[in-house]
mmCIF file with all atom_site columns, C-alpha atoms in Angstrom:
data_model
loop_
_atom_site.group_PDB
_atom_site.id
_atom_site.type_symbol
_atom_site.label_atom_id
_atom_site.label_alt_id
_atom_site.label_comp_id
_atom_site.label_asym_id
_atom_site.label_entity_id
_atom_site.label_seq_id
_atom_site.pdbx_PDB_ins_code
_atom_site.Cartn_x
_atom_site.Cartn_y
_atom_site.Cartn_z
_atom_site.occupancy
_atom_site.B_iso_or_equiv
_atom_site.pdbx_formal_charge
_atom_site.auth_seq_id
_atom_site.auth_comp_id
_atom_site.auth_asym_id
_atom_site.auth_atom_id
_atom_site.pdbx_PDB_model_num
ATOM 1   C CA . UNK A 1 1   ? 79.651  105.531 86.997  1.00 0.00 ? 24  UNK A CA 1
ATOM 2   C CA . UNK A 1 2   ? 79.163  105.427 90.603  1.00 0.00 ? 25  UNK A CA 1
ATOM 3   C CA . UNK A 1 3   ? 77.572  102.748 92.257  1.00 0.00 ? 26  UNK A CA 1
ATOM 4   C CA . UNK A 1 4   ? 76.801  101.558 96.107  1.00 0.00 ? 27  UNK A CA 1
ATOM 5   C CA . UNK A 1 5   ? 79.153  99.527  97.944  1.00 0.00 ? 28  UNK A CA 1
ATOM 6   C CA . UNK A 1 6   ? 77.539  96.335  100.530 1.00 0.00 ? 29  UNK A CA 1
ATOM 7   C CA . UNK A 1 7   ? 77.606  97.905  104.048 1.00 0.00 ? 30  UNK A CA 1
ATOM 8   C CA . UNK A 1 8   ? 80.086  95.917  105.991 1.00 0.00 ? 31  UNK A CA 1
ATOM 9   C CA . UNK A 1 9   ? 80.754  95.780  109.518 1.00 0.00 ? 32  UNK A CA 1
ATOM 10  C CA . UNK A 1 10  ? 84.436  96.098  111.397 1.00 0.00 ? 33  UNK A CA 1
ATOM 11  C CA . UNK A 1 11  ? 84.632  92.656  110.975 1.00 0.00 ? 34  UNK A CA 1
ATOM 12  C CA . UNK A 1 12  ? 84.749  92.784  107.829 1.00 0.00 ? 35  UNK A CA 1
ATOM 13  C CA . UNK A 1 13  ? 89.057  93.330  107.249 1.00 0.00 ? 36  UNK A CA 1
ATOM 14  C CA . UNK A 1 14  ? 89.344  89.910  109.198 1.00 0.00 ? 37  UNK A CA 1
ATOM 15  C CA . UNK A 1 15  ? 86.594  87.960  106.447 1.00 0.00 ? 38  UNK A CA 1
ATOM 16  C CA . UNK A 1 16  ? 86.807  89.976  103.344 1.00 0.00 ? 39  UNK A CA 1
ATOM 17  C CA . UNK A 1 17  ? 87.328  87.172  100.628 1.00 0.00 ? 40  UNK A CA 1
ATOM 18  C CA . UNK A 1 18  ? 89.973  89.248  99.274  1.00 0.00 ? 41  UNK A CA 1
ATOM 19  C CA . UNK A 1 19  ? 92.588  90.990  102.302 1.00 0.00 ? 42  UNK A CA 1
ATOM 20  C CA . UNK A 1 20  ? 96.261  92.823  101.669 1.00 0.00 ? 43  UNK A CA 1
ATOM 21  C CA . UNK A 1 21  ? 97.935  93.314  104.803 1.00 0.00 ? 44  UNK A CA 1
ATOM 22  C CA . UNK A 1 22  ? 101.141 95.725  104.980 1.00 0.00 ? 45  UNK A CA 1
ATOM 23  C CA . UNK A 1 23  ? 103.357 95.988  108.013 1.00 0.00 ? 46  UNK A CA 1
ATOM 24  C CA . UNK A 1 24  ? 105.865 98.968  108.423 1.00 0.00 ? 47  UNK A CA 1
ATOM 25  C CA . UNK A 1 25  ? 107.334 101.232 111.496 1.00 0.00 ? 48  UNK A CA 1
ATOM 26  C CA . UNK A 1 26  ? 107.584 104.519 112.016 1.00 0.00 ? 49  UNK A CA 1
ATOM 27  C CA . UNK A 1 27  ? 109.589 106.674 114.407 1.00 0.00 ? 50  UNK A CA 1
ATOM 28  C CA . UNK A 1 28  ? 106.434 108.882 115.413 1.00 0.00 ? 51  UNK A CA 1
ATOM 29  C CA . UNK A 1 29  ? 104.035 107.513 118.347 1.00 0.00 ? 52  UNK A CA 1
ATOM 30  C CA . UNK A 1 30  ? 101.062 106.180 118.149 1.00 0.00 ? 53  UNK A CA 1
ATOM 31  C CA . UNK A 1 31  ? 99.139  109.094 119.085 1.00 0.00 ? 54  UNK A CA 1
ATOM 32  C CA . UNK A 1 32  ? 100.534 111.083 116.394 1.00 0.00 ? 55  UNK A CA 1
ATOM 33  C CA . UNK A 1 33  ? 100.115 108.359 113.842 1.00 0.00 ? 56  UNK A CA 1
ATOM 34  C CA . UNK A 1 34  ? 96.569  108.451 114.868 1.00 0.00 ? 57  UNK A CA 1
ATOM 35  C CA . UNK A 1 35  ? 95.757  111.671 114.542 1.00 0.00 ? 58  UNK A CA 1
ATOM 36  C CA . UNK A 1 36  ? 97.363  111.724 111.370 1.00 0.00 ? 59  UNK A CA 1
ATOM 37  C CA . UNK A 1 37  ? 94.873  109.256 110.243 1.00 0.00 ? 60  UNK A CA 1
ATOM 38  C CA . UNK A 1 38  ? 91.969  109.917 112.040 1.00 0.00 ? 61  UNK A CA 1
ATOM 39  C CA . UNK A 1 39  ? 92.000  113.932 112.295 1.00 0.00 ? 62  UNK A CA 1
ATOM 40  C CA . UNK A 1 40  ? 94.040  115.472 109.513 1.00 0.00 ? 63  UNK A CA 1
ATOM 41  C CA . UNK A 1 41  ? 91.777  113.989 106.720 1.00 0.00 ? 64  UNK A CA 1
ATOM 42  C CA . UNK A 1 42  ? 92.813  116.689 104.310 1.00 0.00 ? 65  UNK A CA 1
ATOM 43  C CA . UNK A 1 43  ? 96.613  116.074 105.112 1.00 0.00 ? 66  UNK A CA 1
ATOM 44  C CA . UNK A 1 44  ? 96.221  112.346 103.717 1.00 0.00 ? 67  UNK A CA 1
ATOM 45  C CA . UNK A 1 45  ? 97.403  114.115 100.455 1.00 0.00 ? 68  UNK A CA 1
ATOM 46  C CA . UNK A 1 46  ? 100.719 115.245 101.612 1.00 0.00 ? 69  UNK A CA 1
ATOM 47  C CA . UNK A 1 47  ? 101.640 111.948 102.753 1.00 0.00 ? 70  UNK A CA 1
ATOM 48  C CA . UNK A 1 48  ? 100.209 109.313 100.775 1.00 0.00 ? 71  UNK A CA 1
ATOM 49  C CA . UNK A 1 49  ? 100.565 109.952 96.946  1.00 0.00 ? 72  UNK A CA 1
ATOM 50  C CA . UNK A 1 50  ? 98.097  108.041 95.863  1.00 0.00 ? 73  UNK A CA 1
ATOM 51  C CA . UNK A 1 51  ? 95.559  110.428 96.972  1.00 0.00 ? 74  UNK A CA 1
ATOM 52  C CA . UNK A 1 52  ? 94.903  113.405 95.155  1.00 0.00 ? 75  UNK A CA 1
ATOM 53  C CA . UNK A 1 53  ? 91.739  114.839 97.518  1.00 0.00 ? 76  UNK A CA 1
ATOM 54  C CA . UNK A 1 54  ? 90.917  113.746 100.969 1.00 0.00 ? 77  UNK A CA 1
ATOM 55  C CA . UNK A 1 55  ? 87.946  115.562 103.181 1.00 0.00 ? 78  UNK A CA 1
ATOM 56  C CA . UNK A 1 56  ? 86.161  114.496 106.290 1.00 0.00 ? 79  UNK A CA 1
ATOM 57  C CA . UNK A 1 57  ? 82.506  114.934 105.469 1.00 0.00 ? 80  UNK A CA 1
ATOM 58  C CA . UNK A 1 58  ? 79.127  114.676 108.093 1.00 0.00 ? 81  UNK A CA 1
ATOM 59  C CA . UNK A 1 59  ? 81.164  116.441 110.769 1.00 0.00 ? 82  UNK A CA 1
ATOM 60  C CA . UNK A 1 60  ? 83.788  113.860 110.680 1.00 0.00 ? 83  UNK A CA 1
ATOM 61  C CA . UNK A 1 61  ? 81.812  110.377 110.439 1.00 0.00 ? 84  UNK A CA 1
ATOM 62  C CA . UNK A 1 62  ? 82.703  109.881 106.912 1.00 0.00 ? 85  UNK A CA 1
ATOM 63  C CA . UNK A 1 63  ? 85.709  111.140 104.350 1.00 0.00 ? 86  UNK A CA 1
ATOM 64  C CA . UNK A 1 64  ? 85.624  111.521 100.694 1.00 0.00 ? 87  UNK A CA 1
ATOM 65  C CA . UNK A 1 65  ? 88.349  110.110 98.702  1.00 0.00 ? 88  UNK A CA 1
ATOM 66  C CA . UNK A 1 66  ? 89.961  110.578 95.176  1.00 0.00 ? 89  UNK A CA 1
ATOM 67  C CA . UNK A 1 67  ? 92.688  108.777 94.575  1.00 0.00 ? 90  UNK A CA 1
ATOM 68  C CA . UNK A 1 68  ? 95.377  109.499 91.044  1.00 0.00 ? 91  UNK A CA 1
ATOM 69  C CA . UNK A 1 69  ? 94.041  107.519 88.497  1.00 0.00 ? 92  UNK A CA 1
ATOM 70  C CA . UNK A 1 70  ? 90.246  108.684 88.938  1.00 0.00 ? 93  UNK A CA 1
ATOM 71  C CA . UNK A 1 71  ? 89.003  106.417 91.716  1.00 0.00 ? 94  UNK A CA 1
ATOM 72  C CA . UNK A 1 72  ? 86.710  107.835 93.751  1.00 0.00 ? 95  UNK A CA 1
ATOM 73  C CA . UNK A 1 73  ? 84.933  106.643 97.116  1.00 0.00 ? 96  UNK A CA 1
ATOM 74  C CA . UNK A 1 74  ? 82.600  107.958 99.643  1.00 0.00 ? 97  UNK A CA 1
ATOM 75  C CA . UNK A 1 75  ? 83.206  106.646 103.283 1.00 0.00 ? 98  UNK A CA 1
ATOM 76  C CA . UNK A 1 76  ? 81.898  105.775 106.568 1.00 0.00 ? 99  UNK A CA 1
ATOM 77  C CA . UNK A 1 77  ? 84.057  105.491 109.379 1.00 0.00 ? 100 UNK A CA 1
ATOM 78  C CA . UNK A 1 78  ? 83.995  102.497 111.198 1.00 0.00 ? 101 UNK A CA 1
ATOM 79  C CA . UNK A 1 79  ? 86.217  102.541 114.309 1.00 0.00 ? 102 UNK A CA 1
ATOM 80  C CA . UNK A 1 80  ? 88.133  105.468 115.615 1.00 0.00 ? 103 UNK A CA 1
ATOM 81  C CA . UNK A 1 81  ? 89.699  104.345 119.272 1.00 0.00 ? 104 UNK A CA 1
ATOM 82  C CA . UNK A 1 82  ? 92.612  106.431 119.968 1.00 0.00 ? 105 UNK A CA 1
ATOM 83  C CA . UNK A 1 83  ? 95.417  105.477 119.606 1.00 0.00 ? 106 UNK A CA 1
ATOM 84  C CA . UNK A 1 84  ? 94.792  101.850 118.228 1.00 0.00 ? 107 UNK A CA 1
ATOM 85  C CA . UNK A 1 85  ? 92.821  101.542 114.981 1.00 0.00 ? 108 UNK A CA 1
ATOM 86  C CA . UNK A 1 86  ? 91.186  103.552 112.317 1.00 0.00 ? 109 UNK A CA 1
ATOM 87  C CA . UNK A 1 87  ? 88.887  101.527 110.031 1.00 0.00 ? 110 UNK A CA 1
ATOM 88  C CA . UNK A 1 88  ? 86.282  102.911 107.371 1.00 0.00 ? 111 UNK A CA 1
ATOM 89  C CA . UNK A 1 89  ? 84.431  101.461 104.739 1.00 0.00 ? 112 UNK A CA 1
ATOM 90  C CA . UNK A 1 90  ? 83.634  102.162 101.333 1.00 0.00 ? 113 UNK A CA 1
ATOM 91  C CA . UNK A 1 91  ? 79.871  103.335 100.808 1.00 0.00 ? 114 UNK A CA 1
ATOM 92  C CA . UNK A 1 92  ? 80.042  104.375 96.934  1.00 0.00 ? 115 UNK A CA 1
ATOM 93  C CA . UNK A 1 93  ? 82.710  104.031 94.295  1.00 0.00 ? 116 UNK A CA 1
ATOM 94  C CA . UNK A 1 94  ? 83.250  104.122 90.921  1.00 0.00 ? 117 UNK A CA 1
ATOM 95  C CA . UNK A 1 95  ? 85.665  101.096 90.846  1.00 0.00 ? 118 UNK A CA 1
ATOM 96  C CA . UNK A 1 96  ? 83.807  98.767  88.529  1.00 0.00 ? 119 UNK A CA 1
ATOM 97  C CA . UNK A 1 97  ? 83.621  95.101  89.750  1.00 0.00 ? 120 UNK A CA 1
ATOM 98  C CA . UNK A 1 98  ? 83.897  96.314  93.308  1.00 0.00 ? 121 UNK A CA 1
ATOM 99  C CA . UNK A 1 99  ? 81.144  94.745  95.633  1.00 0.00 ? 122 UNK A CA 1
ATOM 100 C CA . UNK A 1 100 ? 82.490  95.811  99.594  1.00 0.00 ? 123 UNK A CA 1
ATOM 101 C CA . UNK A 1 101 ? 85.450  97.354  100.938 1.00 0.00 ? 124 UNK A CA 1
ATOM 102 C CA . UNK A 1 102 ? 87.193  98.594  103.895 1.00 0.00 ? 125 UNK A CA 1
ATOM 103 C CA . UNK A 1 103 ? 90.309  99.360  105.221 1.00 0.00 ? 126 UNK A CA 1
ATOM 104 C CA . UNK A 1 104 ? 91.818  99.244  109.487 1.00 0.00 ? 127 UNK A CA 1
ATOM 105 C CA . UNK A 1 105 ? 94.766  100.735 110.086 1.00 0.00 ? 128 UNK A CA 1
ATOM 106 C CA . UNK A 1 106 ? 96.162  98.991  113.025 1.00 0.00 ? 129 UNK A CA 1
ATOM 107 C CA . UNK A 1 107 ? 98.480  101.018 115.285 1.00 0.00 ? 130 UNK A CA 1
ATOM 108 C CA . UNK A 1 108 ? 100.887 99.215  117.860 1.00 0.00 ? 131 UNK A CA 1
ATOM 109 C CA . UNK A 1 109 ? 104.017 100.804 120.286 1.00 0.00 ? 132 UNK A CA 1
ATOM 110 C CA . UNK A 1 110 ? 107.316 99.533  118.656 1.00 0.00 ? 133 UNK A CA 1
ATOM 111 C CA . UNK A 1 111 ? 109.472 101.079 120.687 1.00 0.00 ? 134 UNK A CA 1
ATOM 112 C CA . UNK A 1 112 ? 109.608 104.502 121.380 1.00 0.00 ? 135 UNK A CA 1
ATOM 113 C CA . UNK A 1 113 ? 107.494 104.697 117.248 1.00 0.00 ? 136 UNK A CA 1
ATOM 114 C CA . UNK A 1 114 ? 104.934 102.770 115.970 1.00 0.00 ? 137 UNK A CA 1
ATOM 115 C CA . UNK A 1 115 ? 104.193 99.209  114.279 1.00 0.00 ? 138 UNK A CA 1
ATOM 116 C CA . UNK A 1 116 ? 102.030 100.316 111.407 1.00 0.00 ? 139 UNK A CA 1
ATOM 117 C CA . UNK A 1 117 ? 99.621  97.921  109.851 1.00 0.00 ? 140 UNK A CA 1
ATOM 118 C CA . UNK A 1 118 ? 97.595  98.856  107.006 1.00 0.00 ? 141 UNK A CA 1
ATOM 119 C CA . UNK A 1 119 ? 94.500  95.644  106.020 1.00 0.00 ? 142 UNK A CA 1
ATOM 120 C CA . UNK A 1 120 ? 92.747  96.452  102.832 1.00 0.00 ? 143 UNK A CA 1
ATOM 121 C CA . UNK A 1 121 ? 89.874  93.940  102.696 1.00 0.00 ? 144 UNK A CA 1
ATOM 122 C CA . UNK A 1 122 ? 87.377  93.638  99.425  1.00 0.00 ? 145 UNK A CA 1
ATOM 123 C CA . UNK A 1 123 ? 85.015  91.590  97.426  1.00 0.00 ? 146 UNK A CA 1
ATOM 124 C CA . UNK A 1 124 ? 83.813  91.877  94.168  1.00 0.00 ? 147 UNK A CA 1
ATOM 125 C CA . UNK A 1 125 ? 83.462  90.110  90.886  1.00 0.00 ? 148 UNK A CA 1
ATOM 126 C CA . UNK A 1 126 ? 85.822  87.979  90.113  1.00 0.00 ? 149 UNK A CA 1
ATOM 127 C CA . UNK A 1 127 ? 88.128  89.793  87.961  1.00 0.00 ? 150 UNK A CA 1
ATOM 128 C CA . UNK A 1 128 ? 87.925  92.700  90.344  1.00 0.00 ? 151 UNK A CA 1
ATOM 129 C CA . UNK A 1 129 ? 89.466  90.134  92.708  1.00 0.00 ? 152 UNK A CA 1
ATOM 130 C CA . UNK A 1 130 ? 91.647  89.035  90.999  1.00 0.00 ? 153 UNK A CA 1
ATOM 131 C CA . UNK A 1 131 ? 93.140  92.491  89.792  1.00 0.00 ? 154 UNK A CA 1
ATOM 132 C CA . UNK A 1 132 ? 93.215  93.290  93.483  1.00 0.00 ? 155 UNK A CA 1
ATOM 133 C CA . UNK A 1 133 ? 95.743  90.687  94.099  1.00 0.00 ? 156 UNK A CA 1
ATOM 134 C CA . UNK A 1 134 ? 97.639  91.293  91.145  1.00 0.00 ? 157 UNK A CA 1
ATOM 135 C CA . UNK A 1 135 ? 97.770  94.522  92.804  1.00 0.00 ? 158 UNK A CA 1
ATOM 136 C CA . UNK A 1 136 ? 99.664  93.575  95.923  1.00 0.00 ? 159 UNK A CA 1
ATOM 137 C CA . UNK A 1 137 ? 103.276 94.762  94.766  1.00 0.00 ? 160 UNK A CA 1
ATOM 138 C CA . UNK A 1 138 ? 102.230 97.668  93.866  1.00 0.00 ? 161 UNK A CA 1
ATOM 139 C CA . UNK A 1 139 ? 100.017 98.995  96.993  1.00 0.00 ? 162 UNK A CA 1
ATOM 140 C CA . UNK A 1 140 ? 102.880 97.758  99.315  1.00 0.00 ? 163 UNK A CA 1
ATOM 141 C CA . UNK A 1 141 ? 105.323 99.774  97.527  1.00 0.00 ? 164 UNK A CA 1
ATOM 142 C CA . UNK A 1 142 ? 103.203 102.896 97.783  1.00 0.00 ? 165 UNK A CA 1
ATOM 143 C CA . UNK A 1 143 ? 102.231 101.626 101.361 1.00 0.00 ? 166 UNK A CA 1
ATOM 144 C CA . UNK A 1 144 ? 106.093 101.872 102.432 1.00 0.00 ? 167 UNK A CA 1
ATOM 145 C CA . UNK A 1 145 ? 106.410 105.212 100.144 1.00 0.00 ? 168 UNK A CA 1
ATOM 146 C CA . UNK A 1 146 ? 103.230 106.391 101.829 1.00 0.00 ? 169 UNK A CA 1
ATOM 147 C CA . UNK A 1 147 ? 105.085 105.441 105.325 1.00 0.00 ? 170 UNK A CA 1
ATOM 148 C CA . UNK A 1 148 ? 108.691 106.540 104.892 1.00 0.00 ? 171 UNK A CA 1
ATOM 149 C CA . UNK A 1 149 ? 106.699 110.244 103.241 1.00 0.00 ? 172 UNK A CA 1
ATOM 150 C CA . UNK A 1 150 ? 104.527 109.941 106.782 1.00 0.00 ? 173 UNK A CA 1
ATOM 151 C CA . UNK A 1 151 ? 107.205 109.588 108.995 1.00 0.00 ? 174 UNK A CA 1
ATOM 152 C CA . UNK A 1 152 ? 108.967 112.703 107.917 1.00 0.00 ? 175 UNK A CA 1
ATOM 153 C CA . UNK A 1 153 ? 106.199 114.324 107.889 1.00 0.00 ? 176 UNK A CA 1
ATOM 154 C CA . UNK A 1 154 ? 105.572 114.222 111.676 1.00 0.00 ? 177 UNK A CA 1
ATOM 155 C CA . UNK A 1 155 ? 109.146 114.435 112.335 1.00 0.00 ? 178 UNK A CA 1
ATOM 156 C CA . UNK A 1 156 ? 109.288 118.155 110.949 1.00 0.00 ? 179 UNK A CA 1
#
């Protein structure tokens, strides 16, 4: 059953009680890395095989997300500042135990690529927390999967 997520603010992946932060480079620039993100919504599910459907909705302020597994959200973009950071936040979900959450996606030159950082920040109940960072191994595996599947991606 669905239920409504606490607005949060930006702010919010620096404070969340809960945060997983993933680091990785790429080959691509920034500016492709970002408009992976930011503007090819739908291609999420190429890349990042954890989602199974990914569409921008309200003319691109928010996305829709199902991930494998049944989780669902409903979004609101937070920041979009080419080429630097994407950030959204969760607005409805059907994650029980699941209070607030968003995610930034931090993009920095590395080279002639990009440093990659990927914050999930959440709160919830307390086993929801605690699942979350029981979950850490297994989000930065399919973080790096999601990355190394990315970068070939925009290098074809």
């Amino acid at each position: 059953m669905a239920h409504r997520l606490r607005p949060v603010g930006r702010e919010f992946a620096s404070a969340a009680p809960v945060r997983l932060v993933f680091e990785r480079e790429v080959s691509a620039p920034p500016p492709a890395v970002f408009d992976a993100l930011a503007r090819d919504v739908t291609g999420w599910t190429a890349w990042f095989r954890a989602v199974a459907l990914a569409r921008p909705l309200d003319g691109g302020a928010g996305r829709e997300i199902r991930l494998v597994g049944a989780a669902r959200f409903r979004e609101t973009i937070l920041v979009a500042e080419e080429p630097d950071v994407y950030a959204y936040r969760g607005d409805v979900t059907n994650v029980p135990g699941a209070r607030a959450m968003a995610e930034e996606w931090r993009l920095r030159p590395a080279g002639t690529g990009t440093r990659v950082r990927w914050t999930m920040a959440v709160d919830g109940v307390t086993p929801f927390r605690l699942a979350m960072k029981a979950a850490r191994p297994a989000l930065a595996a399919g973080f790096r999967d999601a990355m190394t599947s990315l970068d070939r991606r925009l290098a074809g």
